[in-house]
Amino acid sequence: QLQLQESGPGLVKPSETLPLTCSVSGGSISSMYSGTYRWGWIRQSPGKGLEWIGQVHSGGTELNPYLRSRVTISVDTSKNQFSLRLKSVSDADTAVYYCARLDSGGPGDYWGQGILVTVSS
Amino acid sequence: QSVLTQPPSASGTPGQRVTISCSGSSSNIGRHTVNWYQRLPGAAPKLLIYTNDQRPSGVPDRFSGSKSGTSASLAISGLQSEDEAEYSCAAWDDSLNGFWLFGGGTKLTVL
């Protein structure tokens, strides 16, 4: 059974960079990386709806146009992980961040449990 | 700016049928299929409906989805207390080089 687990700091200061990692177990990213699957990040800020941040696959990355200038998503197949870096964070970036496996039809059955990240000085 | 509009809340009593709407536009629902997600309190979202009306394995047939034009709906029949959750629709949007767009979420309360 594929499992995803987010890790990273729970508190980040304004203007700094938020680094998050998603560790995948129960399956190999590399075997799925070259296929139809994407590995992505989705967040939910307090009182707001889900927001797709972006996704990475063998063909490259696709990013939310409203976050594109601040987001980097990468894959480390040797560690079976993929990562998110969100720079220049502000209060508006306080959210629960989820990693997920997506396909052409969008976020699917496999999500991490989520990690709460608070932006505060 | 593209949006998928959902009512912020909905409610029903056990056994009732409840419908949650998701209104979009020609750049998203009008051109692409819709997914629905259920997020129980404290849990990650779970895929409930994909490609407008398809249920993943394990999802009860009490849950059904439909799409017409630029709108979609999620129906829950035989409402149960464990259905109390947040429900969100999602669709690909073609604007600005494309991105996945979620609705604002509907909090369903079982009275």
PDB file of C-alpha atoms in Angstrom:
ATOM      1  CA  GLN A   1       0.000   0.000   0.000  1.00  0.00           C
ATOM      2  CA  LEU A   2       1.459   3.309  -1.084  1.00  0.00           C
ATOM      3  CA  GLN A   3       1.979   5.758   1.766  1.00  0.00           C
ATOM      4  CA  LEU A   4       3.048   9.404   1.714  1.00  0.00           C
ATOM      5  CA  GLN A   5       4.389  11.361   4.664  1.00  0.00           C
ATOM      6  CA  GLU A   6       5.178  15.057   4.834  1.00  0.00           C
ATOM      7  CA  SER A   7       8.024  16.430   6.922  1.00  0.00           C
ATOM      8  CA  GLY A   8       9.428  19.873   7.558  1.00  0.00           C
ATOM      9  CA  PRO A   9       9.322  22.815   9.945  1.00  0.00           C
ATOM     10  CA  GLY A  10       6.067  23.632  11.654  1.00  0.00           C
ATOM     11  CA  LEU A  11       7.043  27.271  12.045  1.00  0.00           C
ATOM     12  CA  VAL A  12       8.625  29.563   9.483  1.00  0.00           C
ATOM     13  CA  LYS A  13       9.420  33.256   9.790  1.00  0.00           C
ATOM     14  CA  PRO A  14       8.001  35.768   7.321  1.00  0.00           C
ATOM     15  CA  SER A  15      10.155  36.325   4.222  1.00  0.00           C
ATOM     16  CA  GLU A  16      11.992  33.016   4.727  1.00  0.00           C
ATOM     17  CA  THR A  17      11.787  29.869   2.598  1.00  0.00           C
ATOM     18  CA  LEU A  18       9.539  26.954   3.545  1.00  0.00           C
ATOM     19  CA  PRO A  19      11.060  23.551   2.744  1.00  0.00           C
ATOM     20  CA  LEU A  20       8.866  20.461   2.857  1.00  0.00           C
ATOM     21  CA  THR A  21       9.632  16.875   1.931  1.00  0.00           C
ATOM     22  CA  CYS A  22       7.274  14.048   1.081  1.00  0.00           C
ATOM     23  CA  SER A  23       8.611  10.547   1.718  1.00  0.00           C
ATOM     24  CA  VAL A  24       6.980   7.772  -0.266  1.00  0.00           C
ATOM     25  CA  SER A  25       6.844   4.169   0.950  1.00  0.00           C
ATOM     26  CA  GLY A  26       5.206   1.042  -0.380  1.00  0.00           C
ATOM     27  CA  GLY A  27       6.205   1.855  -3.926  1.00  0.00           C
ATOM     28  CA  SER A  28       8.970   3.361  -6.006  1.00  0.00           C
ATOM     29  CA  ILE A  29       8.675   6.935  -7.224  1.00  0.00           C
ATOM     30  CA  SER A  30      11.051   6.154 -10.066  1.00  0.00           C
ATOM     31  CA  SER A  31       8.884   3.356 -11.407  1.00  0.00           C
ATOM     32  CA  MET A  32       5.863   5.616 -11.317  1.00  0.00           C
ATOM     33  CA  TYR A  33       7.706   8.834 -12.195  1.00  0.00           C
ATOM     34  CA  SER A  34       8.062   7.970 -15.840  1.00  0.00           C
ATOM     35  CA  GLY A  35       4.469   6.906 -16.211  1.00  0.00           C
ATOM     36  CA  THR A  36       1.178   8.672 -15.889  1.00  0.00           C
ATOM     37  CA  TYR A  37       1.652   9.757 -12.309  1.00  0.00           C
ATOM     38  CA  ARG A  38       2.527  13.156 -10.951  1.00  0.00           C
ATOM     39  CA  TRP A  39       3.728  14.004  -7.473  1.00  0.00           C
ATOM     40  CA  GLY A  40       2.277  17.158  -6.091  1.00  0.00           C
ATOM     41  CA  TRP A  41       1.506  19.522  -3.262  1.00  0.00           C
ATOM     42  CA  ILE A  42      -1.844  20.896  -2.151  1.00  0.00           C
ATOM     43  CA  ARG A  43      -2.559  23.141   0.816  1.00  0.00           C
ATOM     44  CA  GLN A  44      -5.482  24.381   2.842  1.00  0.00           C
ATOM     45  CA  SER A  45      -5.287  27.658   4.720  1.00  0.00           C
ATOM     46  CA  PRO A  46      -7.494  28.191   7.783  1.00  0.00           C
ATOM     47  CA  GLY A  47     -11.070  28.816   6.751  1.00  0.00           C
ATOM     48  CA  LYS A  48     -10.301  28.434   3.053  1.00  0.00           C
ATOM     49  CA  GLY A  49     -10.612  25.763   0.421  1.00  0.00           C
ATOM     50  CA  LEU A  50      -7.977  23.440  -0.928  1.00  0.00           C
ATOM     51  CA  GLU A  51      -5.351  25.045  -3.166  1.00  0.00           C
ATOM     52  CA  TRP A  52      -3.222  23.149  -5.676  1.00  0.00           C
ATOM     53  CA  ILE A  53       0.386  24.298  -5.454  1.00  0.00           C
ATOM     54  CA  GLY A  54       1.935  22.244  -8.217  1.00  0.00           C
ATOM     55  CA  GLN A  55       3.135  18.872  -9.414  1.00  0.00           C
ATOM     56  CA  VAL A  56       6.196  17.222 -10.895  1.00  0.00           C
ATOM     57  CA  HIS A  57       6.533  14.378 -13.362  1.00  0.00           C
ATOM     58  CA  SER A  58       9.028  13.060 -15.858  1.00  0.00           C
ATOM     59  CA  GLY A  59       8.048  15.748 -18.316  1.00  0.00           C
ATOM     60  CA  GLY A  60       8.671  18.609 -15.918  1.00  0.00           C
ATOM     61  CA  THR A  61       6.669  20.638 -13.453  1.00  0.00           C
ATOM     62  CA  GLU A  62       3.325  22.380 -13.546  1.00  0.00           C
ATOM     63  CA  LEU A  63       2.734  25.094 -11.022  1.00  0.00           C
ATOM     64  CA  ASN A  64      -0.144  27.192  -9.774  1.00  0.00           C
ATOM     65  CA  PRO A  65       0.202  30.433 -11.767  1.00  0.00           C
ATOM     66  CA  TYR A  66      -0.503  32.497  -8.665  1.00  0.00           C
ATOM     67  CA  LEU A  67       2.379  30.863  -6.779  1.00  0.00           C
ATOM     68  CA  ARG A  68       4.711  30.036  -9.647  1.00  0.00           C
ATOM     69  CA  SER A  69       7.274  32.742  -8.933  1.00  0.00           C
ATOM     70  CA  ARG A  70       7.839  31.420  -5.399  1.00  0.00           C
ATOM     71  CA  VAL A  71       7.573  27.646  -5.834  1.00  0.00           C
ATOM     72  CA  THR A  72      10.051  24.916  -6.654  1.00  0.00           C
ATOM     73  CA  ILE A  73       9.060  21.241  -6.722  1.00  0.00           C
ATOM     74  CA  SER A  74      11.648  18.538  -7.256  1.00  0.00           C
ATOM     75  CA  VAL A  75      12.059  14.771  -7.045  1.00  0.00           C
ATOM     76  CA  ASP A  76      14.864  12.710  -5.520  1.00  0.00           C
ATOM     77  CA  THR A  77      14.288   9.198  -6.804  1.00  0.00           C
ATOM     78  CA  SER A  78      17.304   7.858  -4.883  1.00  0.00           C
ATOM     79  CA  LYS A  79      15.562   8.766  -1.630  1.00  0.00           C
ATOM     80  CA  ASN A  80      12.052   8.051  -2.896  1.00  0.00           C
ATOM     81  CA  GLN A  81      11.096  11.588  -1.971  1.00  0.00           C
ATOM     82  CA  PHE A  82       9.841  14.764  -3.554  1.00  0.00           C
ATOM     83  CA  SER A  83      10.106  18.255  -2.172  1.00  0.00           C
ATOM     84  CA  LEU A  84       8.515  21.676  -2.099  1.00  0.00           C
ATOM     85  CA  ARG A  85      10.291  24.960  -1.556  1.00  0.00           C
ATOM     86  CA  LEU A  86       8.140  28.052  -1.120  1.00  0.00           C
ATOM     87  CA  LYS A  87      10.125  31.239  -0.809  1.00  0.00           C
ATOM     88  CA  SER A  88       9.306  34.641   0.628  1.00  0.00           C
ATOM     89  CA  VAL A  89       6.512  33.303   2.816  1.00  0.00           C
ATOM     90  CA  SER A  90       3.942  35.508   4.522  1.00  0.00           C
ATOM     91  CA  ASP A  91       0.998  35.008   6.873  1.00  0.00           C
ATOM     92  CA  ALA A  92      -1.081  33.973   3.856  1.00  0.00           C
ATOM     93  CA  ASP A  93       1.062  30.867   3.498  1.00  0.00           C
ATOM     94  CA  THR A  94      -0.005  29.494   6.877  1.00  0.00           C
ATOM     95  CA  ALA A  95      -1.760  26.268   5.986  1.00  0.00           C
ATOM     96  CA  VAL A  96      -1.899  22.510   6.221  1.00  0.00           C
ATOM     97  CA  TYR A  97       0.289  21.241   3.404  1.00  0.00           C
ATOM     98  CA  TYR A  98      -0.488  17.879   1.810  1.00  0.00           C
ATOM     99  CA  CYS A  99       1.586  15.874  -0.593  1.00  0.00           C
ATOM    100  CA  ALA A 100      -0.302  13.640  -2.983  1.00  0.00           C
ATOM    101  CA  ARG A 101      -0.022  11.419  -6.005  1.00  0.00           C
ATOM    102  CA  LEU A 102      -1.914  12.734  -8.977  1.00  0.00           C
ATOM    103  CA  ASP A 103      -2.589  11.514 -12.470  1.00  0.00           C
ATOM    104  CA  SER A 104      -4.059  13.161 -15.525  1.00  0.00           C
ATOM    105  CA  GLY A 105      -7.375  13.178 -13.701  1.00  0.00           C
ATOM    106  CA  GLY A 106      -6.026  15.127 -10.761  1.00  0.00           C
ATOM    107  CA  PRO A 107      -5.309  14.310  -7.121  1.00  0.00           C
ATOM    108  CA  GLY A 108      -6.200  10.696  -6.563  1.00  0.00           C
ATOM    109  CA  ASP A 109      -6.313   8.160  -3.813  1.00  0.00           C
ATOM    110  CA  TYR A 110      -2.966   8.750  -2.175  1.00  0.00           C
ATOM    111  CA  TRP A 111      -2.387  11.706   0.127  1.00  0.00           C
ATOM    112  CA  GLY A 112      -0.117  12.364   3.053  1.00  0.00           C
ATOM    113  CA  GLN A 113      -1.701  13.106   6.400  1.00  0.00           C
ATOM    114  CA  GLY A 114      -0.794  16.774   6.094  1.00  0.00           C
ATOM    115  CA  ILE A 115       1.569  19.034   7.993  1.00  0.00           C
ATOM    116  CA  LEU A 116       0.572  22.313   9.601  1.00  0.00           C
ATOM    117  CA  VAL A 117       2.951  25.132   8.772  1.00  0.00           C
ATOM    118  CA  THR A 118       2.572  28.439  10.557  1.00  0.00           C
ATOM    119  CA  VAL A 119       4.247  31.598   9.303  1.00  0.00           C
ATOM    120  CA  SER A 120       5.019  33.841  12.232  1.00  0.00           C
ATOM    121  CA  SER A 121       7.857  35.852  13.637  1.00  0.00           C
TER     122      SER A 121
ATOM    123  CA  GLN B   1      -9.854  34.922 -11.785  1.00  0.00           C
ATOM    124  CA  SER B   2     -11.321  31.453 -12.194  1.00  0.00           C
ATOM    125  CA  VAL B   3     -13.327  30.065  -9.287  1.00  0.00           C
ATOM    126  CA  LEU B   4     -15.425  27.039  -8.464  1.00  0.00           C
ATOM    127  CA  THR B   5     -18.300  28.167  -6.273  1.00  0.00           C
ATOM    128  CA  GLN B   6     -19.767  25.902  -3.602  1.00  0.00           C
ATOM    129  CA  PRO B   7     -22.204  26.729  -0.813  1.00  0.00           C
ATOM    130  CA  PRO B   8     -20.224  27.095   2.423  1.00  0.00           C
ATOM    131  CA  SER B   9     -22.559  24.816   4.323  1.00  0.00           C
ATOM    132  CA  ALA B  10     -25.229  22.172   3.940  1.00  0.00           C
ATOM    133  CA  SER B  11     -27.158  20.024   6.356  1.00  0.00           C
ATOM    134  CA  GLY B  12     -29.556  17.125   6.575  1.00  0.00           C
ATOM    135  CA  THR B  13     -30.969  14.551   8.916  1.00  0.00           C
ATOM    136  CA  PRO B  14     -30.071  10.864   8.874  1.00  0.00           C
ATOM    137  CA  GLY B  15     -31.641   9.087   5.941  1.00  0.00           C
ATOM    138  CA  GLN B  16     -32.177  12.248   3.911  1.00  0.00           C
ATOM    139  CA  ARG B  17     -30.748  13.050   0.498  1.00  0.00           C
ATOM    140  CA  VAL B  18     -28.457  16.047   0.276  1.00  0.00           C
ATOM    141  CA  THR B  19     -27.053  17.733  -2.821  1.00  0.00           C
ATOM    142  CA  ILE B  20     -23.981  19.969  -2.975  1.00  0.00           C
ATOM    143  CA  SER B  21     -23.433  22.164  -6.017  1.00  0.00           C
ATOM    144  CA  CYS B  22     -20.248  23.330  -7.703  1.00  0.00           C
ATOM    145  CA  SER B  23     -20.506  26.160 -10.215  1.00  0.00           C
ATOM    146  CA  GLY B  24     -17.680  26.944 -12.608  1.00  0.00           C
ATOM    147  CA  SER B  25     -17.154  28.342 -16.075  1.00  0.00           C
ATOM    148  CA  SER B  26     -16.229  27.445 -19.613  1.00  0.00           C
ATOM    149  CA  SER B  27     -12.537  27.353 -18.761  1.00  0.00           C
ATOM    150  CA  ASN B  28     -12.925  24.622 -16.169  1.00  0.00           C
ATOM    151  CA  ILE B  29     -16.069  22.536 -15.654  1.00  0.00           C
ATOM    152  CA  GLY B  30     -17.339  23.477 -19.093  1.00  0.00           C
ATOM    153  CA  ARG B  31     -14.361  21.730 -20.700  1.00  0.00           C
ATOM    154  CA  HIS B  32     -13.094  19.235 -18.131  1.00  0.00           C
ATOM    155  CA  THR B  33     -14.274  16.534 -15.792  1.00  0.00           C
ATOM    156  CA  VAL B  34     -14.952  17.079 -12.110  1.00  0.00           C
ATOM    157  CA  ASN B  35     -13.663  15.304  -9.020  1.00  0.00           C
ATOM    158  CA  TRP B  36     -15.138  15.416  -5.544  1.00  0.00           C
ATOM    159  CA  TYR B  37     -13.197  15.013  -2.299  1.00  0.00           C
ATOM    160  CA  GLN B  38     -14.338  14.285   1.226  1.00  0.00           C
ATOM    161  CA  ARG B  39     -12.302  15.553   4.156  1.00  0.00           C
ATOM    162  CA  LEU B  40     -13.284  14.148   7.526  1.00  0.00           C
ATOM    163  CA  PRO B  41     -12.258  16.177  10.579  1.00  0.00           C
ATOM    164  CA  GLY B  42      -8.540  15.882  11.172  1.00  0.00           C
ATOM    165  CA  ALA B  43      -7.970  13.723   8.115  1.00  0.00           C
ATOM    166  CA  ALA B  44      -6.541  14.182   4.631  1.00  0.00           C
ATOM    167  CA  PRO B  45      -8.905  14.601   1.683  1.00  0.00           C
ATOM    168  CA  LYS B  46     -10.207  11.405   0.150  1.00  0.00           C
ATOM    169  CA  LEU B  47     -11.196  10.999  -3.485  1.00  0.00           C
ATOM    170  CA  LEU B  48     -14.943  10.411  -3.523  1.00  0.00           C
ATOM    171  CA  ILE B  49     -15.942  10.869  -7.170  1.00  0.00           C
ATOM    172  CA  TYR B  50     -13.763  11.152 -10.277  1.00  0.00           C
ATOM    173  CA  THR B  51     -14.532  11.916 -13.907  1.00  0.00           C
ATOM    174  CA  ASN B  52     -17.862  13.505 -12.954  1.00  0.00           C
ATOM    175  CA  ASP B  53     -19.670  10.393 -11.806  1.00  0.00           C
ATOM    176  CA  GLN B  54     -17.257   7.527 -11.146  1.00  0.00           C
ATOM    177  CA  ARG B  55     -16.747   6.093  -7.678  1.00  0.00           C
ATOM    178  CA  PRO B  56     -13.384   4.664  -6.616  1.00  0.00           C
ATOM    179  CA  SER B  57     -13.455   1.206  -5.174  1.00  0.00           C
ATOM    180  CA  GLY B  58     -14.793   1.237  -1.636  1.00  0.00           C
ATOM    181  CA  VAL B  59     -16.918   4.376  -1.943  1.00  0.00           C
ATOM    182  CA  PRO B  60     -20.556   3.538  -1.140  1.00  0.00           C
ATOM    183  CA  ASP B  61     -23.084   3.967  -3.923  1.00  0.00           C
ATOM    184  CA  ARG B  62     -24.915   6.421  -1.664  1.00  0.00           C
ATOM    185  CA  PHE B  63     -22.520   8.960  -3.159  1.00  0.00           C
ATOM    186  CA  SER B  64     -23.132  10.046  -6.742  1.00  0.00           C
ATOM    187  CA  GLY B  65     -21.882  12.819  -8.979  1.00  0.00           C
ATOM    188  CA  SER B  66     -23.199  14.559 -12.047  1.00  0.00           C
ATOM    189  CA  LYS B  67     -22.215  17.373 -14.368  1.00  0.00           C
ATOM    190  CA  SER B  68     -24.167  19.599 -16.701  1.00  0.00           C
ATOM    191  CA  GLY B  69     -22.648  22.458 -18.641  1.00  0.00           C
ATOM    192  CA  THR B  70     -20.513  24.512 -16.291  1.00  0.00           C
ATOM    193  CA  SER B  71     -21.906  23.049 -13.074  1.00  0.00           C
ATOM    194  CA  ALA B  72     -21.556  19.823 -11.156  1.00  0.00           C
ATOM    195  CA  SER B  73     -23.305  18.255  -8.206  1.00  0.00           C
ATOM    196  CA  LEU B  74     -22.586  15.727  -5.517  1.00  0.00           C
ATOM    197  CA  ALA B  75     -25.553  13.855  -4.078  1.00  0.00           C
ATOM    198  CA  ILE B  76     -25.509  11.858  -0.878  1.00  0.00           C
ATOM    199  CA  SER B  77     -28.501   9.657  -0.244  1.00  0.00           C
ATOM    200  CA  GLY B  78     -29.358   7.825   2.958  1.00  0.00           C
ATOM    201  CA  LEU B  79     -27.356  10.389   4.918  1.00  0.00           C
ATOM    202  CA  GLN B  80     -25.375   8.950   7.834  1.00  0.00           C
ATOM    203  CA  SER B  81     -23.691  10.632  10.768  1.00  0.00           C
ATOM    204  CA  GLU B  82     -20.267   9.595   9.473  1.00  0.00           C
ATOM    205  CA  ASP B  83     -20.895  11.642   6.338  1.00  0.00           C
ATOM    206  CA  GLU B  84     -20.356  14.817   8.343  1.00  0.00           C
ATOM    207  CA  ALA B  85     -17.319  16.271   6.619  1.00  0.00           C
ATOM    208  CA  GLU B  86     -16.108  18.940   4.218  1.00  0.00           C
ATOM    209  CA  TYR B  87     -16.750  18.241   0.529  1.00  0.00           C
ATOM    210  CA  SER B  88     -14.767  19.919  -2.248  1.00  0.00           C
ATOM    211  CA  CYS B  89     -15.034  19.843  -6.012  1.00  0.00           C
ATOM    212  CA  ALA B  90     -12.051  20.166  -8.336  1.00  0.00           C
ATOM    213  CA  ALA B  91     -11.469  20.603 -12.046  1.00  0.00           C
ATOM    214  CA  TRP B  92      -8.637  21.561 -14.366  1.00  0.00           C
ATOM    215  CA  ASP B  93      -8.771  25.175 -15.507  1.00  0.00           C
ATOM    216  CA  ASP B  94      -7.357  26.156 -18.881  1.00  0.00           C
ATOM    217  CA  SER B  95      -6.540  29.769 -18.041  1.00  0.00           C
ATOM    218  CA  LEU B  96      -2.992  31.006 -17.328  1.00  0.00           C
ATOM    219  CA  ASN B  97      -1.379  27.887 -18.854  1.00  0.00           C
ATOM    220  CA  GLY B  98      -3.614  25.625 -16.806  1.00  0.00           C
ATOM    221  CA  PHE B  99      -3.916  24.593 -13.199  1.00  0.00           C
ATOM    222  CA  TRP B 100      -5.997  22.446 -10.865  1.00  0.00           C
ATOM    223  CA  LEU B 101      -8.789  24.479  -9.299  1.00  0.00           C
ATOM    224  CA  PHE B 102     -10.688  23.545  -6.140  1.00  0.00           C
ATOM    225  CA  GLY B 103     -13.978  24.828  -4.869  1.00  0.00           C
ATOM    226  CA  GLY B 104     -14.125  26.577  -1.516  1.00  0.00           C
ATOM    227  CA  GLY B 105     -15.537  23.505   0.196  1.00  0.00           C
ATOM    228  CA  THR B 106     -18.930  22.739   1.716  1.00  0.00           C
ATOM    229  CA  LYS B 107     -19.216  21.775   5.358  1.00  0.00           C
ATOM    230  CA  LEU B 108     -21.934  19.135   5.667  1.00  0.00           C
ATOM    231  CA  THR B 109     -23.601  18.812   9.035  1.00  0.00           C
ATOM    232  CA  VAL B 110     -25.744  15.793   9.888  1.00  0.00           C
ATOM    233  CA  LEU B 111     -28.381  17.033  12.307  1.00  0.00           C
TER     234      LEU B 111
END
